[in-house]
JSON list of C-alpha atoms in Angstrom, two decimals:
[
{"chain": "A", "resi": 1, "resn": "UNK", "atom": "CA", "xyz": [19.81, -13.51, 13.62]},
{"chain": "A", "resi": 2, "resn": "UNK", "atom": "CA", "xyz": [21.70, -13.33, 17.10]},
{"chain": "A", "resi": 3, "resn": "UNK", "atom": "CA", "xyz": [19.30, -13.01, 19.31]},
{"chain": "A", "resi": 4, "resn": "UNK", "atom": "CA", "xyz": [18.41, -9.52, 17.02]},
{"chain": "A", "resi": 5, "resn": "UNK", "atom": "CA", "xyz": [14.96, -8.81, 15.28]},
{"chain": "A", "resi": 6, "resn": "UNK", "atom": "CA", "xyz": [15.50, -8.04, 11.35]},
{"chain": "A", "resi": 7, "resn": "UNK", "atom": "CA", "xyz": [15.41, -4.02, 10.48]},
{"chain": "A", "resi": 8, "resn": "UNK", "atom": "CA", "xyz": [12.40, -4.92, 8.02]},
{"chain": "A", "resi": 9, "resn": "UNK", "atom": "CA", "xyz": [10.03, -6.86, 6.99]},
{"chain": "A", "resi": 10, "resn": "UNK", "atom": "CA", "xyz": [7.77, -6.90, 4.08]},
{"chain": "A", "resi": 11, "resn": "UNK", "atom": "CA", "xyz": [4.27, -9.26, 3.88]},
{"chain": "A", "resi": 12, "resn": "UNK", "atom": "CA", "xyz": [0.95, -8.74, 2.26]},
{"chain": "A", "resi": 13, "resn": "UNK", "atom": "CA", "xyz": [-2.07, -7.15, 4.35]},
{"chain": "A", "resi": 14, "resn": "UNK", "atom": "CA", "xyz": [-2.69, -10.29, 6.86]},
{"chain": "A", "resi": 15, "resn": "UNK", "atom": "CA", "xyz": [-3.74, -8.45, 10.11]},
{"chain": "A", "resi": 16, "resn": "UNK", "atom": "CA", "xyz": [-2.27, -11.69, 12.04]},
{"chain": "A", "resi": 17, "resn": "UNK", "atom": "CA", "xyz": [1.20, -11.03, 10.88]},
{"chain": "A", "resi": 18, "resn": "UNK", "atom": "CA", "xyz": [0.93, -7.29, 11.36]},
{"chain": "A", "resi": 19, "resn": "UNK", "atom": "CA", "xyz": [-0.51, -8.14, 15.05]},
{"chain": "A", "resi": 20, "resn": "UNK", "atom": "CA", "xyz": [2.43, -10.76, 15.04]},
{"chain": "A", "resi": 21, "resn": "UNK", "atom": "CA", "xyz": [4.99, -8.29, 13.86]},
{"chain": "A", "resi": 22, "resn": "UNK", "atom": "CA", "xyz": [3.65, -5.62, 15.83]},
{"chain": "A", "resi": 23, "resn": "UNK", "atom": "CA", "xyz": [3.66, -7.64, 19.34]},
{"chain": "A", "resi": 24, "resn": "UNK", "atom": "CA", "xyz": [7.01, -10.08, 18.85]},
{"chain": "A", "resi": 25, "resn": "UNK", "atom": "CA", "xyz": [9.07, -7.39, 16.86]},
{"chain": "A", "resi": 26, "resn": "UNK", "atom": "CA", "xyz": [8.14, -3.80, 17.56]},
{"chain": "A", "resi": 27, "resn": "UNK", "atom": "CA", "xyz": [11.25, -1.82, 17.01]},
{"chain": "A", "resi": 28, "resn": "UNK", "atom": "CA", "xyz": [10.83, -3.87, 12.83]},
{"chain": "A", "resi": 29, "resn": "UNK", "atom": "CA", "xyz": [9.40, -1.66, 10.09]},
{"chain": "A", "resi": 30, "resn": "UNK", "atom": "CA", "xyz": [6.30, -3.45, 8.73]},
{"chain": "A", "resi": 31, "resn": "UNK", "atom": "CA", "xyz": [6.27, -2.99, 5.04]},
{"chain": "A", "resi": 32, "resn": "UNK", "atom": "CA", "xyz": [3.22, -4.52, 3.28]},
{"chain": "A", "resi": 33, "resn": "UNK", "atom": "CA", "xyz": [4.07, -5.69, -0.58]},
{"chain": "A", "resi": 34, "resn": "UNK", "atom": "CA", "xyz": [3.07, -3.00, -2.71]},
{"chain": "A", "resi": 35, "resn": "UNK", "atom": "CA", "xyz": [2.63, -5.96, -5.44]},
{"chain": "A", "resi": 36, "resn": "UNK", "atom": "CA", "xyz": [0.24, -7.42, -3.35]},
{"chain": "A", "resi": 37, "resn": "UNK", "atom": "CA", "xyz": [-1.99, -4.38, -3.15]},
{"chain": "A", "resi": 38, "resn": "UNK", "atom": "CA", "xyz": [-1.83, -3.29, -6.77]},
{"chain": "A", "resi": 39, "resn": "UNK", "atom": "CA", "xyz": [-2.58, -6.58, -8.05]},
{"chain": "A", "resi": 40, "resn": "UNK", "atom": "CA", "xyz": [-6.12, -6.08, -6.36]},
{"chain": "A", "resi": 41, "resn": "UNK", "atom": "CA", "xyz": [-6.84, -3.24, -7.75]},
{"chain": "A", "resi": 42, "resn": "UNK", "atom": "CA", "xyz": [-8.34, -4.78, -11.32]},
{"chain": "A", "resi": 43, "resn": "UNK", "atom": "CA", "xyz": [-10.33, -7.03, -9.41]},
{"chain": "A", "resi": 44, "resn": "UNK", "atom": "CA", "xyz": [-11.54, -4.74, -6.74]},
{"chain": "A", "resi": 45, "resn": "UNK", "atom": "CA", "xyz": [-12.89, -1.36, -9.01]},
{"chain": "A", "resi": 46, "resn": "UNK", "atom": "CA", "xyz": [-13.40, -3.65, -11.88]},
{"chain": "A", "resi": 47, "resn": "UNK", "atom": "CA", "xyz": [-17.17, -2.64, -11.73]},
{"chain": "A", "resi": 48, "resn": "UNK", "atom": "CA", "xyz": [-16.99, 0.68, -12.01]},
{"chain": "A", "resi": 49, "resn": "UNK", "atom": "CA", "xyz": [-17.07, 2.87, -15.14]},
{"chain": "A", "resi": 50, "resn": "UNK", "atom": "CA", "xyz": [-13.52, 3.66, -16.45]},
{"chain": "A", "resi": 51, "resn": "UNK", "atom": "CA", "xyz": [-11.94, 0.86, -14.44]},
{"chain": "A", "resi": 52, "resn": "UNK", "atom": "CA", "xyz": [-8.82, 1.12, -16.85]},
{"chain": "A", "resi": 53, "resn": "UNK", "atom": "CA", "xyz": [-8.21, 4.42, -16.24]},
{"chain": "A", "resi": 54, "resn": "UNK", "atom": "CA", "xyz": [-9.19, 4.27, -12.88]},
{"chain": "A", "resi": 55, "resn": "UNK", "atom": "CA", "xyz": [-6.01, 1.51, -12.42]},
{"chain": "A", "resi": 56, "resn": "UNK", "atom": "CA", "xyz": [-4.10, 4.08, -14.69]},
{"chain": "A", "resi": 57, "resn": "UNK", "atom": "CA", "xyz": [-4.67, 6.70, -12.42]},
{"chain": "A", "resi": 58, "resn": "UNK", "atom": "CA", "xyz": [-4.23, 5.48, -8.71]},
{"chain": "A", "resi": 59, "resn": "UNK", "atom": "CA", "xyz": [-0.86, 3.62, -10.42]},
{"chain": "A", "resi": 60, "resn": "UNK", "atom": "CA", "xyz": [0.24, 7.13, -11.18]},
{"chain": "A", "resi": 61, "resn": "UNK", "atom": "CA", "xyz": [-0.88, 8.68, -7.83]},
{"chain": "A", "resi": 62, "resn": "UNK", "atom": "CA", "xyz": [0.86, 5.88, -5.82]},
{"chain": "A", "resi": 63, "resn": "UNK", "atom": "CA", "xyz": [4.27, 5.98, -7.93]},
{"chain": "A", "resi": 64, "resn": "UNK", "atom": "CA", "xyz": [4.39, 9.21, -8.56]},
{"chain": "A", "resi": 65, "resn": "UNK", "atom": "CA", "xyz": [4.05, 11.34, -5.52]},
{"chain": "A", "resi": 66, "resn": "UNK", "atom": "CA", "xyz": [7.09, 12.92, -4.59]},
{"chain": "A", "resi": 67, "resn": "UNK", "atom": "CA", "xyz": [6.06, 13.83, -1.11]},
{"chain": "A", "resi": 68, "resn": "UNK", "atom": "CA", "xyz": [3.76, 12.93, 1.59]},
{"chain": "A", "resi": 69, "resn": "UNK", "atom": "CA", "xyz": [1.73, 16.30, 0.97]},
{"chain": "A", "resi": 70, "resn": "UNK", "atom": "CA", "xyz": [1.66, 15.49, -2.67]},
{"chain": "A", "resi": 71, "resn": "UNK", "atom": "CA", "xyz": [0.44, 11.70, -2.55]},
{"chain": "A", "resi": 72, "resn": "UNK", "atom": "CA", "xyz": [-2.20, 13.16, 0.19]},
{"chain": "A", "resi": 73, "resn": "UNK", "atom": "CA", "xyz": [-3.97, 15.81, -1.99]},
{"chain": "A", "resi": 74, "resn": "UNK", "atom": "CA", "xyz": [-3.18, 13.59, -5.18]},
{"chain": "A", "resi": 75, "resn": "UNK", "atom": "CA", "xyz": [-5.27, 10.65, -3.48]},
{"chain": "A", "resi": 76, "resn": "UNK", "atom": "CA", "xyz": [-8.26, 12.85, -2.34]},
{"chain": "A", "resi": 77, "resn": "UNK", "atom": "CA", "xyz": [-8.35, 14.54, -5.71]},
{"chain": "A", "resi": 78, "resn": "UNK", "atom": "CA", "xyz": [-8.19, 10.96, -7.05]},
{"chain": "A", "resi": 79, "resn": "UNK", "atom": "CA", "xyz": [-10.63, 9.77, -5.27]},
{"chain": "A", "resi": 80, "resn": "UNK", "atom": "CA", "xyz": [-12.90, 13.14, -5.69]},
{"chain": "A", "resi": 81, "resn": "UNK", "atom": "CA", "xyz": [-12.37, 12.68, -9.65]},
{"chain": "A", "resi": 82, "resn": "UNK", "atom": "CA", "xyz": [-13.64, 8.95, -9.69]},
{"chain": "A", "resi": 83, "resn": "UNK", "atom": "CA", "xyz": [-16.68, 8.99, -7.48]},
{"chain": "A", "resi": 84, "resn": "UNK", "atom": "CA", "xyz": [-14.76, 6.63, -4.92]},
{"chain": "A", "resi": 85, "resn": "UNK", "atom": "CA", "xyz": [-14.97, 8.73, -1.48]},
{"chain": "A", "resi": 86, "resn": "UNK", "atom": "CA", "xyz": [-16.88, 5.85, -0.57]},
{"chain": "A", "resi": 87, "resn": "UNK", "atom": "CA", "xyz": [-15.91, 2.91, -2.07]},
{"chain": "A", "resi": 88, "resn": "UNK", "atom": "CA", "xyz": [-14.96, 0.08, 0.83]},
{"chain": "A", "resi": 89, "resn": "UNK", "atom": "CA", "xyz": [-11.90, -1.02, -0.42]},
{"chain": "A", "resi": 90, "resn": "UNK", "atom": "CA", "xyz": [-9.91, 2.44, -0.38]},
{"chain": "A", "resi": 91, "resn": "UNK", "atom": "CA", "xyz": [-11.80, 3.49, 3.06]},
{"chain": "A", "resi": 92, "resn": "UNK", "atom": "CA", "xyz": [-12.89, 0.67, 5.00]},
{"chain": "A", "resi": 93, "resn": "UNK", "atom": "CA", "xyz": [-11.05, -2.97, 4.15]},
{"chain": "A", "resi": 94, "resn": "UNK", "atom": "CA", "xyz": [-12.62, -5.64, 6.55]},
{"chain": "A", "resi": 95, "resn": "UNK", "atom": "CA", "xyz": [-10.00, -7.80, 6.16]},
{"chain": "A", "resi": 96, "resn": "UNK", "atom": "CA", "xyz": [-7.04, -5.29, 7.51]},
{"chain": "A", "resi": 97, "resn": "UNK", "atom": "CA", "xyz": [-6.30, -4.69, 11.08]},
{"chain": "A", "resi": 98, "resn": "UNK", "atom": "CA", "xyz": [-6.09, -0.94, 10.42]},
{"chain": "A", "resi": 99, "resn": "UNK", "atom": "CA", "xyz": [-8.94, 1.05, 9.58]},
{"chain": "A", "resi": 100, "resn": "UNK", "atom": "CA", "xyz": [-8.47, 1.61, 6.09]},
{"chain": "A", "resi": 101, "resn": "UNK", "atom": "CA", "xyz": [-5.89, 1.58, 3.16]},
{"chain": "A", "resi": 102, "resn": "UNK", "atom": "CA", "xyz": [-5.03, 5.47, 2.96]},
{"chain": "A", "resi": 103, "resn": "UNK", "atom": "CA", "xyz": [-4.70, 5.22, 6.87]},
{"chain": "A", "resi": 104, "resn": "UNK", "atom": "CA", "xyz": [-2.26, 3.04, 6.59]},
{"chain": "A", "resi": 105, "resn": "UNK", "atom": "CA", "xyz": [-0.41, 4.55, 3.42]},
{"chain": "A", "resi": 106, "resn": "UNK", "atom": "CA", "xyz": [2.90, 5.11, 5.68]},
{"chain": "A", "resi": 107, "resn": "UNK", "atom": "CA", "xyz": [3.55, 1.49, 5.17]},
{"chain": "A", "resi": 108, "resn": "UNK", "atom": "CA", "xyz": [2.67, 0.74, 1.50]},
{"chain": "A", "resi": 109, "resn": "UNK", "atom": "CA", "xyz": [3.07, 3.90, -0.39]},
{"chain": "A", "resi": 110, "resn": "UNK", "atom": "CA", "xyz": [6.56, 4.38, -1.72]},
{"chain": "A", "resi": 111, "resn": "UNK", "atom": "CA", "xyz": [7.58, 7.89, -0.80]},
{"chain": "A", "resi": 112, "resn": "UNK", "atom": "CA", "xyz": [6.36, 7.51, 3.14]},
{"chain": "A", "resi": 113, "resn": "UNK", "atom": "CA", "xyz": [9.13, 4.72, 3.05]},
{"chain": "A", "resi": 114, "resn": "UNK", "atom": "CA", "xyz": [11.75, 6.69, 1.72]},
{"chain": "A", "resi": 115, "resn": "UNK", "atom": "CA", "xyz": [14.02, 7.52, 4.49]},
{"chain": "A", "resi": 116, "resn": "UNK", "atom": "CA", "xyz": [14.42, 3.73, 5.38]},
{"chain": "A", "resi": 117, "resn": "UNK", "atom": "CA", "xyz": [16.65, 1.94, 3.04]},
{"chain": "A", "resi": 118, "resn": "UNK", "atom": "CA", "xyz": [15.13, -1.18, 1.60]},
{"chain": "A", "resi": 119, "resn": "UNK", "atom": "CA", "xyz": [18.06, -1.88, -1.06]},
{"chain": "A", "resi": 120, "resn": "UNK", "atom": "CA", "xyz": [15.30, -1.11, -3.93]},
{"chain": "A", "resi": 121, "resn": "UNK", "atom": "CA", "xyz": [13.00, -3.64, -2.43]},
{"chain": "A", "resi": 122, "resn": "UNK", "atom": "CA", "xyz": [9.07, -2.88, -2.82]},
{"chain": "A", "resi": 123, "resn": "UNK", "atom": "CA", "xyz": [7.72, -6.48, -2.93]},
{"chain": "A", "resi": 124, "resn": "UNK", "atom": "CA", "xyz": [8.41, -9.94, -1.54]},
{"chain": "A", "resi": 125, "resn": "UNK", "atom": "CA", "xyz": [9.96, -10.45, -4.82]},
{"chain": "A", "resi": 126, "resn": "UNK", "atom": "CA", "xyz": [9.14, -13.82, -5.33]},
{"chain": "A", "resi": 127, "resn": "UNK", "atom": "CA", "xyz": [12.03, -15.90, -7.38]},
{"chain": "A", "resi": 128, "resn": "UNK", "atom": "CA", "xyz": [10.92, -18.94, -9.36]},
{"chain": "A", "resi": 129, "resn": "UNK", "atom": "CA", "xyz": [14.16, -21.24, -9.92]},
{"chain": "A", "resi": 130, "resn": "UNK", "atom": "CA", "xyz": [15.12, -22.68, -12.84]}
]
């Protein structure tokens, strides 16, 4: 790349590559793949009551927000609704090097990436080859 660090860069929630990308490449907006973070939502509030809607919901909350104000109160009123103010994945995820997934909505949630252009990009967009 010349000597240059890339504009962006998407990658799932690994807190080594966002320490990585955070230390080696700091002026690089650190996208994680929205994919990679709806996928686990089925598998993470499958136990609860109303997990389908639950998915239906949060899907709607994420994708349709049209501003930051509106995804905030949308997300607490989601969460209010569902019982899941304290559920450990949305508040406190172990695993990422933030504190918790709403803190770090600003790289995940479509419309707090909005004024960087990611040529329609919102995954790693995996290709299989035929």
């Amino acid at each position: 790349m010349g000597g240059n660090a890339p504009k962006g860069f998407f990658a799932d929630q690994c807190a080594s590559m966002k320490r990585a990308l955070e230390a080696c490449m700091p002026t690089t907006i650190h996208r994680w793949c929205i994919w990679h973070i709806m996928k686990k939502i089925s598998s993470k509030l499958n136990g609860y009551k109303g997990h389908a809607e639950i998915e239906q919901e949060i899907s709607e909350v994420v994708w349709n927000s049209h501003s930051k104000d509106s995804f905030d109160r949308n997300w607490n009123e989601f969460l209010l609704n569902f019982g899941l103010v304290d559920n450990k994945w949305l508040s406190v995820c172990v695993w990422v090097y933030s504190a918790d997934l709403y803190e770090d909505r600003h790289i995940w949630v479509p419309v707090y990436l909005d004024h960087h252009f990611w040529t329609g990009m919102r995954s790693t967009q995996r290709i299989s080859m035929l």
